[in-house]
Amino acid sequence: MAVVFPKGFFWGGATAANQFEGAWDVDGRGPSVDDHFMGGSVDTPREITLTIDPDKLYPNHDGIDFYHHFEEDIALFAEMGFNMFRMSISWSRIFPNGDDAEPNEAGLAFYDKVFDCLRAHDIEPLVTLSHYEMPYHLVEKYNGWESRELIDFFVKYCETVFDRYQGKVTYWLTFNEINTGTSSLGAMMSTGLIKGYEGPASGIEVTPQQCFQALHHQFVASGRVVRLAHEKYPQFKMGNMDCFILSYPATCDPADVLANQQEMDRMNWYCSDVQVRGAYPFYAKRYWREHGIELKIEDGDLQDIADGKVDFYTFSYYMSGTVGTHGVEQMQGNMAMGGKNPYLESTDWGWQIDPTGLRIALNEIYARYQIPLMVVENGMGAYDTVEEDGSIHDPYRIDYLKRHVQAMGEAIDDGVDLIGYTWWGPIDLVSAGTGEMRKRYGFIYVDKHDDGTGTYERRRKDSFFAYQKIIESNGTEGLE
Ligand code: BG6
């Protein structure tokens, strides 16, 4: 196959404010949900604390200090050839408590500088409005998105940043991996259902009623925000963002095929059907009934959802899983997981590597929605070693990158309208699932460690040059 990426294809990287900005209490920023999560590891879950204990280590507080390194980092992204950079705005930098009357000017000014810097390097920003975070005050007072009141707070926050950055940002995503909110695991960070909770993140139990009601509030908020954008800022392009966990039936037993179909409906289609088609899917009613969910839907909610259809579909893709009815051994994940697949290898964190699955996912999504697609997260967390001369050789990451770029090329050749690719964590950052720094994703190494030490020095890994070559040739070279 001759890989042909369309002219103007977006190549770049993706990040989240809470995982890399640091400066958690600087210039008027309020604490966010993530600031209450301590570091963990591949086998030790992150602990959540009710208050910030000064004697404990909270890796998100300092991140990799992008706040003070953004010019250097964006210059490195430009050197790799990025023409798109996905980042999120920290809600609590703009509204420190979430329900404040006025925004924090210092927070707004920070993102002005970042967007100006990106523009100066001809890099298009792709901005996530809420990436696994909200002001912690909204958790304490309202239990996050369980409360309807969050809709107005979120809309106000979006109005503020739309107005401020209308000349600087065109591409927006409402909620990161919104579909992880369909389970307890994802409800911690994505919908903030942790009011009063202290203990291991894995110990949280949230009922399906709470999860799906919180999601309903997010859908209404997203709908209102997308409508507002379309009415007031016709130049804006609005997208959803789902965590696509492709799953295969564990066997060809029809019971497994059905179980997998139902899992795909819950995990991958429920939220995107709402955000792309503007209505709850046909299978929702039965799902709600069988899981004891009685949604409180107010007058106007379904119209808000109908008016909020997105312009393009974005998703993260890391792995695939299996679903079966005969006892399937589970792989590890962060906010989502699935069963093991004997045909696939895994990363050191147990995530199954499946580039062909990306081609399958792209085809399935495009067949269903027929709107432009972007892969806005894809990458592999790995242990990196800094050699004595300071170099970092990461052939495993290069291999993962090439195979996934090839799969995207195949999908484009299949006829899929894929318009962009942003690698997760082009620069090392704090892992969302485990809170580690040693789970490194970057093409750029950052000297920051799990005990809190480090100089924050940046270094180019071998993969930096591999990605540079791919981008330079628009995906025609560097894949051998
Ligand atoms: C996605 C999230 O689930 O996966 C990111 O949107 C996250 O925030 C990424 O960092 C990788 O997961 P992890 O747990 O390895 O950081």
Short mmCIF file of C-alpha atoms and ligand atoms in Angstrom, two decimals:
data_model
loop_
_atom_site.label_atom_id
_atom_site.label_comp_id
_atom_site.label_asym_id
_atom_site.label_seq_id
_atom_site.Cartn_x
_atom_site.Cartn_y
_atom_site.Cartn_z
CA MET A 1 0.00 0.00 0.00
CA ALA A 2 1.21 3.51 -0.76
CA VAL A 3 0.40 5.45 2.38
CA VAL A 4 -1.17 8.71 1.25
CA PHE A 5 -2.10 11.16 3.94
CA PRO A 6 -4.18 14.06 2.65
CA LYS A 7 -2.55 17.44 2.13
CA GLY A 8 -2.99 19.57 5.23
CA PHE A 9 -3.27 16.52 7.50
CA PHE A 10 -2.80 17.57 11.12
CA TRP A 11 0.23 16.02 12.80
CA GLY A 12 0.92 16.78 16.40
CA GLY A 13 0.73 15.79 20.02
CA ALA A 14 -1.82 15.84 22.83
CA THR A 15 -1.62 16.83 26.48
CA ALA A 16 -3.86 17.73 29.40
CA ALA A 17 -3.40 20.75 31.65
CA ASN A 18 -3.51 18.83 34.91
CA GLN A 19 -0.88 16.34 33.79
CA PHE A 20 1.78 18.75 32.61
CA GLU A 21 1.21 22.41 33.46
CA GLY A 22 2.16 22.25 37.13
CA ALA A 23 1.89 25.64 38.87
CA TRP A 24 -1.21 24.25 40.56
CA ASP A 25 -1.56 27.14 43.02
CA VAL A 26 0.09 29.91 41.03
CA ASP A 27 -1.50 33.16 39.79
CA GLY A 28 -4.86 32.57 41.41
CA ARG A 29 -5.51 29.01 40.20
CA GLY A 30 -7.81 26.97 42.44
CA PRO A 31 -7.25 23.29 43.28
CA SER A 32 -8.73 20.85 40.81
CA VAL A 33 -9.85 17.25 41.32
CA ASP A 34 -6.50 15.88 40.20
CA ASP A 35 -4.64 17.88 42.82
CA HIS A 36 -6.14 15.54 45.42
CA PHE A 37 -4.68 12.40 43.78
CA MET A 38 -1.33 11.12 45.04
CA GLY A 39 1.13 9.16 42.91
CA GLY A 40 0.68 5.40 42.38
CA SER A 41 2.30 2.70 40.27
CA VAL A 42 1.45 -0.17 37.98
CA ASP A 43 0.28 -2.22 40.96
CA THR A 44 -0.49 0.42 43.61
CA PRO A 45 -3.59 2.54 43.02
CA ARG A 46 -3.46 6.30 43.46
CA GLU A 47 -4.78 7.52 46.82
CA ILE A 48 -7.31 10.31 46.98
CA THR A 49 -7.16 12.65 49.96
CA LEU A 50 -9.86 15.05 51.13
CA THR A 51 -7.40 17.79 51.95
CA ILE A 52 -3.95 18.45 50.55
CA ASP A 53 -1.40 17.02 52.99
CA PRO A 54 1.86 19.02 52.67
CA ASP A 55 3.88 15.91 53.64
CA LYS A 56 2.56 13.85 50.75
CA LEU A 57 3.47 13.87 47.08
CA TYR A 58 0.86 14.96 44.55
CA PRO A 59 2.54 14.66 41.13
CA ASN A 60 0.01 16.83 39.30
CA HIS A 61 0.93 19.85 41.42
CA ASP A 62 4.18 20.37 39.54
CA GLY A 63 3.56 18.24 36.44
CA ILE A 64 6.47 18.98 34.15
CA ASP A 65 6.10 22.70 34.75
CA PHE A 66 4.89 23.54 31.25
CA TYR A 67 3.60 26.71 32.90
CA HIS A 68 7.13 28.05 33.00
CA HIS A 69 8.58 26.08 30.05
CA PHE A 70 5.90 26.53 27.39
CA GLU A 71 8.05 28.57 25.01
CA GLU A 72 10.83 25.98 25.04
CA ASP A 73 8.34 23.11 24.67
CA ILE A 74 6.40 24.65 21.81
CA ALA A 75 9.69 25.38 20.01
CA LEU A 76 10.53 21.67 20.32
CA PHE A 77 7.08 20.69 18.97
CA ALA A 78 7.68 23.04 16.04
CA GLU A 79 11.08 21.46 15.46
CA MET A 80 9.35 18.08 15.15
CA GLY A 81 7.08 19.66 12.54
CA PHE A 82 3.78 19.81 14.47
CA ASN A 83 0.99 21.73 12.79
CA MET A 84 -1.46 20.90 15.60
CA PHE A 85 -1.15 20.79 19.37
CA ARG A 86 -3.88 19.41 21.59
CA MET A 87 -4.02 20.88 25.08
CA SER A 88 -6.70 21.56 27.62
CA ILE A 89 -7.59 24.64 29.58
CA SER A 90 -7.55 24.17 33.32
CA TRP A 91 -11.04 25.19 34.41
CA SER A 92 -9.78 26.11 37.88
CA ARG A 93 -7.21 28.49 36.40
CA ILE A 94 -10.10 30.46 34.89
CA PHE A 95 -12.73 29.98 37.61
CA PRO A 96 -10.79 28.89 40.72
CA ASN A 97 -13.89 27.55 42.47
CA GLY A 98 -16.00 26.85 39.40
CA ASP A 99 -18.93 28.93 40.66
CA ASP A 100 -17.13 32.28 40.96
CA ALA A 101 -18.82 35.43 39.64
CA GLU A 102 -15.76 36.63 37.72
CA PRO A 103 -12.93 34.83 35.93
CA ASN A 104 -9.32 34.97 37.02
CA GLU A 105 -7.55 37.37 34.67
CA ALA A 106 -4.10 35.90 35.33
CA GLY A 107 -5.33 32.48 34.22
CA LEU A 108 -6.83 33.87 31.03
CA ALA A 109 -3.62 35.77 30.31
CA PHE A 110 -1.56 32.58 30.58
CA TYR A 111 -3.46 30.87 27.76
CA ASP A 112 -3.23 34.03 25.65
CA LYS A 113 0.53 33.63 25.80
CA VAL A 114 0.40 29.93 24.98
CA PHE A 115 -1.93 30.40 21.97
CA ASP A 116 0.15 33.31 20.69
CA CYS A 117 3.26 31.20 20.93
CA LEU A 118 1.59 28.32 19.05
CA ARG A 119 0.41 30.71 16.32
CA ALA A 120 3.90 32.16 16.03
CA HIS A 121 5.05 28.62 15.18
CA ASP A 122 2.11 27.98 12.80
CA ILE A 123 0.71 25.36 15.12
CA GLU A 124 -3.08 25.05 15.27
CA PRO A 125 -4.37 24.62 18.82
CA LEU A 126 -6.92 21.89 19.49
CA VAL A 127 -8.41 22.72 22.86
CA THR A 128 -10.19 20.37 25.25
CA LEU A 129 -12.49 22.33 27.52
CA SER A 130 -12.54 19.71 30.25
CA HIS A 131 -9.86 17.05 30.40
CA TYR A 132 -10.47 14.92 33.49
CA GLU A 133 -10.70 17.85 35.83
CA MET A 134 -12.90 20.42 37.43
CA PRO A 135 -12.38 22.82 40.31
CA TYR A 136 -12.32 20.70 43.48
CA HIS A 137 -14.83 23.04 45.08
CA LEU A 138 -17.43 21.70 42.63
CA VAL A 139 -16.74 18.21 43.96
CA GLU A 140 -17.00 19.25 47.59
CA LYS A 141 -20.15 21.28 47.19
CA TYR A 142 -22.03 19.56 44.37
CA ASN A 143 -20.50 16.07 43.96
CA GLY A 144 -19.34 17.08 40.50
CA TRP A 145 -21.57 16.39 37.54
CA GLU A 146 -24.14 14.59 39.65
CA SER A 147 -25.55 18.05 40.18
CA ARG A 148 -27.44 19.85 37.39
CA GLU A 149 -25.98 23.11 38.61
CA LEU A 150 -22.71 22.24 36.92
CA ILE A 151 -24.31 22.78 33.53
CA ASP A 152 -24.56 26.54 34.05
CA PHE A 153 -21.08 26.78 35.57
CA PHE A 154 -19.57 24.93 32.62
CA VAL A 155 -21.46 26.98 30.05
CA LYS A 156 -20.30 30.18 31.72
CA TYR A 157 -16.71 28.96 31.71
CA CYS A 158 -16.97 28.08 28.00
CA GLU A 159 -18.58 31.42 27.14
CA THR A 160 -15.66 33.12 28.85
CA VAL A 161 -12.94 31.25 27.00
CA PHE A 162 -14.78 31.35 23.64
CA ASP A 163 -15.09 35.09 23.91
CA ARG A 164 -11.50 35.54 24.98
CA TYR A 165 -9.83 33.21 22.47
CA GLN A 166 -12.20 33.47 19.51
CA GLY A 167 -9.43 34.85 17.29
CA LYS A 168 -6.85 32.30 18.44
CA VAL A 169 -8.59 28.93 18.66
CA THR A 170 -10.81 27.26 16.05
CA TYR A 171 -10.89 23.57 17.06
CA TRP A 172 -12.55 22.68 20.38
CA LEU A 173 -13.47 19.45 22.17
CA THR A 174 -16.01 19.53 25.00
CA PHE A 175 -15.21 16.62 27.36
CA ASN A 176 -12.19 14.33 27.25
CA GLU A 177 -13.08 10.63 26.99
CA ILE A 178 -16.63 11.39 28.07
CA ASN A 179 -17.57 7.71 27.76
CA THR A 180 -15.30 6.68 30.65
CA GLY A 181 -18.02 8.22 32.81
CA THR A 182 -20.20 5.18 32.09
CA SER A 183 -18.39 3.29 34.87
CA SER A 184 -17.26 3.92 38.45
CA LEU A 185 -13.62 3.90 37.40
CA GLY A 186 -13.99 6.86 35.06
CA ALA A 187 -16.40 8.72 37.29
CA MET A 188 -13.55 9.85 39.56
CA MET A 189 -11.86 12.26 37.26
CA SER A 190 -14.21 12.70 34.36
CA THR A 191 -17.40 13.44 36.27
CA GLY A 192 -15.90 14.09 39.71
CA LEU A 193 -18.27 11.86 41.69
CA ILE A 194 -15.95 11.67 44.69
CA LYS A 195 -17.48 14.03 47.22
CA GLY A 196 -16.31 13.02 50.72
CA TYR A 197 -14.24 10.13 49.37
CA GLU A 198 -10.80 9.36 50.76
CA GLY A 199 -8.83 6.22 49.92
CA PRO A 200 -7.55 4.26 46.94
CA ALA A 201 -8.94 5.42 43.61
CA SER A 202 -9.78 1.83 42.73
CA GLY A 203 -12.07 1.60 45.77
CA ILE A 204 -14.64 4.06 44.53
CA GLU A 205 -18.09 2.72 43.95
CA VAL A 206 -20.55 4.81 42.05
CA THR A 207 -23.96 3.51 41.04
CA PRO A 208 -25.03 3.32 37.38
CA GLN A 209 -27.77 5.81 38.27
CA GLN A 210 -25.17 8.36 39.38
CA CYS A 211 -22.89 7.70 36.41
CA PHE A 212 -25.57 8.06 33.76
CA GLN A 213 -27.26 11.04 35.42
CA ALA A 214 -23.90 12.82 35.57
CA LEU A 215 -23.36 11.98 31.90
CA HIS A 216 -26.78 13.35 31.05
CA HIS A 217 -25.77 16.66 32.61
CA GLN A 218 -22.57 16.64 30.57
CA PHE A 219 -24.51 15.94 27.37
CA VAL A 220 -26.83 18.87 28.03
CA ALA A 221 -23.85 21.11 28.83
CA SER A 222 -22.01 19.94 25.72
CA GLY A 223 -25.13 20.50 23.59
CA ARG A 224 -25.57 24.04 24.85
CA VAL A 225 -21.93 24.87 24.35
CA VAL A 226 -21.82 23.45 20.80
CA ARG A 227 -25.00 25.35 19.89
CA LEU A 228 -23.57 28.54 21.33
CA ALA A 229 -20.38 28.07 19.33
CA HIS A 230 -22.28 27.42 16.10
CA GLU A 231 -24.54 30.45 16.58
CA LYS A 232 -21.99 32.96 17.74
CA TYR A 233 -18.66 31.80 16.29
CA PRO A 234 -19.29 30.22 12.88
CA GLN A 235 -15.56 29.77 12.38
CA PHE A 236 -15.38 27.30 15.31
CA LYS A 237 -15.25 23.57 14.74
CA MET A 238 -16.62 21.54 17.63
CA GLY A 239 -15.75 17.93 18.40
CA ASN A 240 -16.55 15.20 20.90
CA MET A 241 -13.85 13.02 22.45
CA ASP A 242 -14.28 9.34 23.27
CA CYS A 243 -11.98 6.70 24.66
CA PHE A 244 -12.39 4.05 21.97
CA ILE A 245 -11.73 0.63 23.42
CA LEU A 246 -12.23 -1.68 20.51
CA SER A 247 -13.27 -5.09 21.75
CA TYR A 248 -13.53 -8.45 20.03
CA PRO A 249 -15.76 -11.36 21.03
CA ALA A 250 -13.56 -13.74 23.03
CA THR A 251 -14.87 -16.66 20.95
CA CYS A 252 -17.32 -17.15 18.10
CA ASP A 253 -19.96 -18.39 20.56
CA PRO A 254 -22.97 -16.19 19.69
CA ALA A 255 -23.33 -15.43 23.41
CA ASP A 256 -19.85 -13.86 23.30
CA VAL A 257 -20.65 -11.96 20.12
CA LEU A 258 -23.77 -10.54 21.73
CA ALA A 259 -21.94 -9.68 24.96
CA ASN A 260 -19.30 -7.88 22.95
CA GLN A 261 -21.88 -5.99 20.92
CA GLN A 262 -23.49 -4.81 24.14
CA GLU A 263 -20.14 -3.78 25.58
CA MET A 264 -19.31 -1.84 22.39
CA ASP A 265 -22.71 -0.13 22.69
CA ARG A 266 -22.07 0.94 26.28
CA MET A 267 -18.42 1.77 26.03
CA ASN A 268 -17.93 3.14 22.56
CA TRP A 269 -21.24 4.16 21.03
CA TYR A 270 -23.57 5.39 23.77
CA CYS A 271 -21.89 8.76 24.26
CA SER A 272 -20.83 9.33 20.69
CA ASP A 273 -24.32 8.49 19.39
CA VAL A 274 -25.63 11.26 21.64
CA GLN A 275 -23.00 13.80 20.66
CA VAL A 276 -22.81 13.02 16.95
CA ARG A 277 -26.44 12.19 16.22
CA GLY A 278 -27.99 14.49 18.81
CA ALA A 279 -30.19 11.88 20.47
CA TYR A 280 -29.98 8.93 22.82
CA PRO A 281 -29.45 5.67 20.92
CA PHE A 282 -32.29 3.21 20.38
CA TYR A 283 -30.78 0.69 22.82
CA ALA A 284 -30.56 3.19 25.69
CA LYS A 285 -33.98 2.57 27.18
CA ARG A 286 -33.40 -1.13 27.65
CA TYR A 287 -29.94 -0.50 29.07
CA TRP A 288 -31.31 2.00 31.58
CA ARG A 289 -34.12 -0.37 32.57
CA GLU A 290 -31.81 -3.35 33.09
CA HIS A 291 -29.36 -1.31 35.16
CA GLY A 292 -31.91 0.43 37.38
CA ILE A 293 -31.27 3.83 35.82
CA GLU A 294 -34.07 6.40 35.87
CA LEU A 295 -32.79 9.53 34.24
CA LYS A 296 -34.16 12.87 35.30
CA ILE A 297 -34.58 14.64 31.99
CA GLU A 298 -35.95 18.18 32.18
CA ASP A 299 -37.88 20.11 29.54
CA GLY A 300 -35.49 21.38 26.92
CA ASP A 301 -32.70 18.88 27.68
CA LEU A 302 -33.34 16.74 24.61
CA GLN A 303 -33.51 19.86 22.44
CA ASP A 304 -30.14 21.00 23.84
CA ILE A 305 -28.72 17.61 22.95
CA ALA A 306 -30.29 17.71 19.48
CA ASP A 307 -28.83 21.17 18.84
CA GLY A 308 -25.38 20.12 19.98
CA LYS A 309 -24.29 17.79 17.19
CA VAL A 310 -20.54 17.95 16.76
CA ASP A 311 -18.70 18.76 13.52
CA PHE A 312 -16.01 16.14 13.83
CA TYR A 313 -15.40 13.00 15.85
CA THR A 314 -12.26 12.53 17.92
CA PHE A 315 -11.07 9.63 20.01
CA SER A 316 -8.18 8.13 21.88
CA TYR A 317 -6.91 4.74 20.84
CA TYR A 318 -4.36 2.78 22.84
CA MET A 319 -5.42 -0.85 22.91
CA SER A 320 -8.09 -3.39 22.24
CA GLY A 321 -9.70 -5.98 24.49
CA THR A 322 -11.96 -8.99 24.38
CA VAL A 323 -15.38 -9.68 25.84
CA GLY A 324 -16.79 -13.11 26.55
CA THR A 325 -19.11 -15.10 28.72
CA HIS A 326 -16.78 -17.96 29.63
CA GLY A 327 -14.59 -16.19 32.14
CA VAL A 328 -12.14 -13.87 30.41
CA GLU A 329 -8.92 -12.85 32.11
CA GLN A 330 -8.78 -9.07 32.36
CA MET A 331 -5.93 -6.90 31.11
CA GLN A 332 -4.96 -3.73 32.91
CA GLY A 333 -6.16 -0.31 31.84
CA ASN A 334 -6.68 3.09 33.41
CA MET A 335 -10.25 4.36 33.12
CA ALA A 336 -11.29 1.42 30.96
CA MET A 337 -10.15 -2.12 30.35
CA GLY A 338 -11.08 -5.38 28.65
CA GLY A 339 -10.18 -9.03 28.36
CA LYS A 340 -6.84 -10.45 27.29
CA ASN A 341 -6.17 -11.43 23.70
CA PRO A 342 -3.60 -14.22 23.10
CA TYR A 343 -2.68 -12.78 19.71
CA LEU A 344 -1.47 -9.45 21.08
CA GLU A 345 1.55 -8.24 23.00
CA SER A 346 1.24 -5.81 25.85
CA THR A 347 3.14 -2.81 27.18
CA ASP A 348 4.82 -2.96 30.58
CA TRP A 349 1.56 -1.62 32.01
CA GLY A 350 -0.45 -4.45 30.45
CA TRP A 351 -2.05 -2.47 27.62
CA GLN A 352 -2.49 -4.66 24.54
CA ILE A 353 -0.87 -3.27 21.41
CA ASP A 354 -3.11 -3.58 18.37
CA PRO A 355 -2.44 -1.33 15.36
CA THR A 356 -4.81 -3.32 13.16
CA GLY A 357 -7.47 -2.53 15.73
CA LEU A 358 -6.96 1.15 14.96
CA ARG A 359 -7.74 0.52 11.30
CA ILE A 360 -10.83 -1.47 12.31
CA ALA A 361 -11.94 1.26 14.73
CA LEU A 362 -11.51 3.99 12.12
CA ASN A 363 -13.57 2.03 9.62
CA GLU A 364 -16.32 1.26 12.13
CA ILE A 365 -16.57 4.81 13.38
CA TYR A 366 -16.58 6.30 9.90
CA ALA A 367 -19.15 3.81 8.65
CA ARG A 368 -21.42 4.82 11.51
CA TYR A 369 -21.08 8.61 11.43
CA GLN A 370 -19.50 9.75 8.15
CA ILE A 371 -18.01 12.92 9.58
CA PRO A 372 -14.29 13.82 9.70
CA LEU A 373 -12.30 11.88 12.31
CA MET A 374 -9.20 12.67 14.32
CA VAL A 375 -7.13 10.33 16.46
CA VAL A 376 -6.36 12.72 19.30
CA GLU A 377 -4.53 10.29 21.59
CA ASN A 378 -2.42 7.28 20.79
CA GLY A 379 0.84 6.28 22.38
CA MET A 380 2.66 3.91 24.64
CA GLY A 381 3.83 4.31 28.20
CA ALA A 382 7.27 2.76 28.70
CA TYR A 383 10.33 2.80 30.95
CA ASP A 384 13.08 4.87 29.32
CA THR A 385 16.78 4.82 30.12
CA VAL A 386 19.02 7.84 29.83
CA GLU A 387 22.43 6.71 28.58
CA GLU A 388 25.66 8.10 29.96
CA ASP A 389 25.96 10.49 27.04
CA GLY A 390 22.41 11.72 27.68
CA SER A 391 20.80 9.99 24.70
CA ILE A 392 17.57 8.00 25.02
CA HIS A 393 17.02 5.05 22.69
CA ASP A 394 13.36 4.08 22.47
CA PRO A 395 12.91 1.66 19.55
CA TYR A 396 9.75 0.24 21.19
CA ARG A 397 8.05 3.63 20.98
CA ILE A 398 9.19 4.15 17.39
CA ASP A 399 7.83 0.74 16.45
CA TYR A 400 4.47 1.49 18.09
CA LEU A 401 4.31 4.85 16.31
CA LYS A 402 5.14 3.48 12.87
CA ARG A 403 2.67 0.63 13.10
CA HIS A 404 -0.16 2.91 14.13
CA VAL A 405 0.69 5.46 11.43
CA GLN A 406 0.67 2.63 8.89
CA ALA A 407 -2.74 1.52 10.16
CA MET A 408 -4.07 5.05 9.73
CA GLY A 409 -2.68 5.10 6.20
CA GLU A 410 -4.52 1.88 5.47
CA ALA A 411 -7.75 3.32 6.84
CA ILE A 412 -7.37 6.44 4.70
CA ASP A 413 -6.83 4.17 1.72
CA ASP A 414 -10.00 2.31 2.78
CA GLY A 415 -11.80 5.64 2.31
CA VAL A 416 -11.98 6.95 5.88
CA ASP A 417 -11.98 10.75 6.20
CA LEU A 418 -9.21 11.01 8.78
CA ILE A 419 -7.93 14.56 9.20
CA GLY A 420 -5.46 14.48 12.07
CA TYR A 421 -3.33 12.57 14.54
CA THR A 422 -2.04 13.86 17.86
CA TRP A 423 0.23 11.46 19.75
CA TRP A 424 -0.45 11.25 23.47
CA GLY A 425 2.21 12.83 25.53
CA PRO A 426 4.69 14.14 22.93
CA ILE A 427 6.59 15.25 26.01
CA ASP A 428 6.79 13.10 29.17
CA LEU A 429 4.04 13.97 31.62
CA VAL A 430 2.24 12.60 34.67
CA SER A 431 0.22 9.47 33.98
CA ALA A 432 -3.50 9.90 34.60
CA GLY A 433 -4.12 6.33 35.69
CA THR A 434 -1.16 5.75 37.96
CA GLY A 435 0.19 9.24 38.63
CA GLU A 436 3.68 8.16 37.62
CA MET A 437 6.44 9.95 35.75
CA ARG A 438 8.29 6.71 34.97
CA LYS A 439 5.46 5.68 32.66
CA ARG A 440 6.85 7.80 29.87
CA TYR A 441 5.06 8.57 26.61
CA GLY A 442 7.17 11.41 25.24
CA PHE A 443 9.36 12.00 22.22
CA ILE A 444 10.89 14.54 24.57
CA TYR A 445 12.31 13.32 27.86
CA VAL A 446 11.78 15.44 30.96
CA ASP A 447 14.10 15.09 33.92
CA LYS A 448 11.37 14.71 36.55
CA HIS A 449 10.98 11.69 38.79
CA ASP A 450 8.44 10.00 41.00
CA ASP A 451 10.10 11.09 44.23
CA GLY A 452 9.54 14.69 43.14
CA THR A 453 13.19 15.33 42.20
CA GLY A 454 14.46 16.47 38.81
CA THR A 455 15.78 19.48 36.96
CA TYR A 456 12.95 19.65 34.38
CA GLU A 457 15.60 19.59 31.66
CA ARG A 458 14.20 18.50 28.27
CA ARG A 459 15.99 16.02 25.96
CA ARG A 460 15.16 14.65 22.50
CA LYS A 461 14.68 10.87 22.41
CA ASP A 462 15.35 8.86 19.23
CA SER A 463 11.60 8.85 18.61
CA PHE A 464 11.71 12.64 18.31
CA PHE A 465 13.58 12.25 15.04
CA ALA A 466 11.45 9.33 13.87
CA TYR A 467 8.26 11.36 14.23
CA GLN A 468 9.95 14.36 12.64
CA LYS A 469 10.72 12.29 9.56
CA ILE A 470 7.17 10.98 9.32
CA ILE A 471 5.72 14.48 9.59
CA GLU A 472 8.20 16.02 7.17
CA SER A 473 7.20 13.54 4.47
CA ASN A 474 3.48 13.71 5.39
CA GLY A 475 3.56 10.04 6.28
CA THR A 476 5.31 8.76 3.19
CA GLU A 477 8.71 8.11 4.76
CA GLY A 478 10.10 6.77 7.99
CA LEU A 479 7.65 3.88 8.24
CA GLU A 480 9.94 1.09 7.04
C1 BG6 B 1 -6.28 8.71 28.35
C2 BG6 B 1 -6.40 10.06 28.97
O1 BG6 B 1 -7.15 7.84 29.02
O2 BG6 B 1 -5.09 8.02 28.43
C3 BG6 B 1 -5.09 10.72 29.31
O3 BG6 B 1 -7.18 10.94 28.19
C4 BG6 B 1 -4.13 9.68 29.83
O4 BG6 B 1 -5.33 11.76 30.23
C5 BG6 B 1 -3.87 8.68 28.71
O5 BG6 B 1 -2.94 10.20 30.31
C6 BG6 B 1 -2.86 7.64 29.06
O6 BG6 B 1 -3.21 7.01 30.25
P1 BG6 B 1 -2.22 6.89 31.47
O7 BG6 B 1 -3.03 6.33 32.58
O8 BG6 B 1 -1.13 6.01 31.03
O9 BG6 B 1 -1.75 8.28 31.73
#
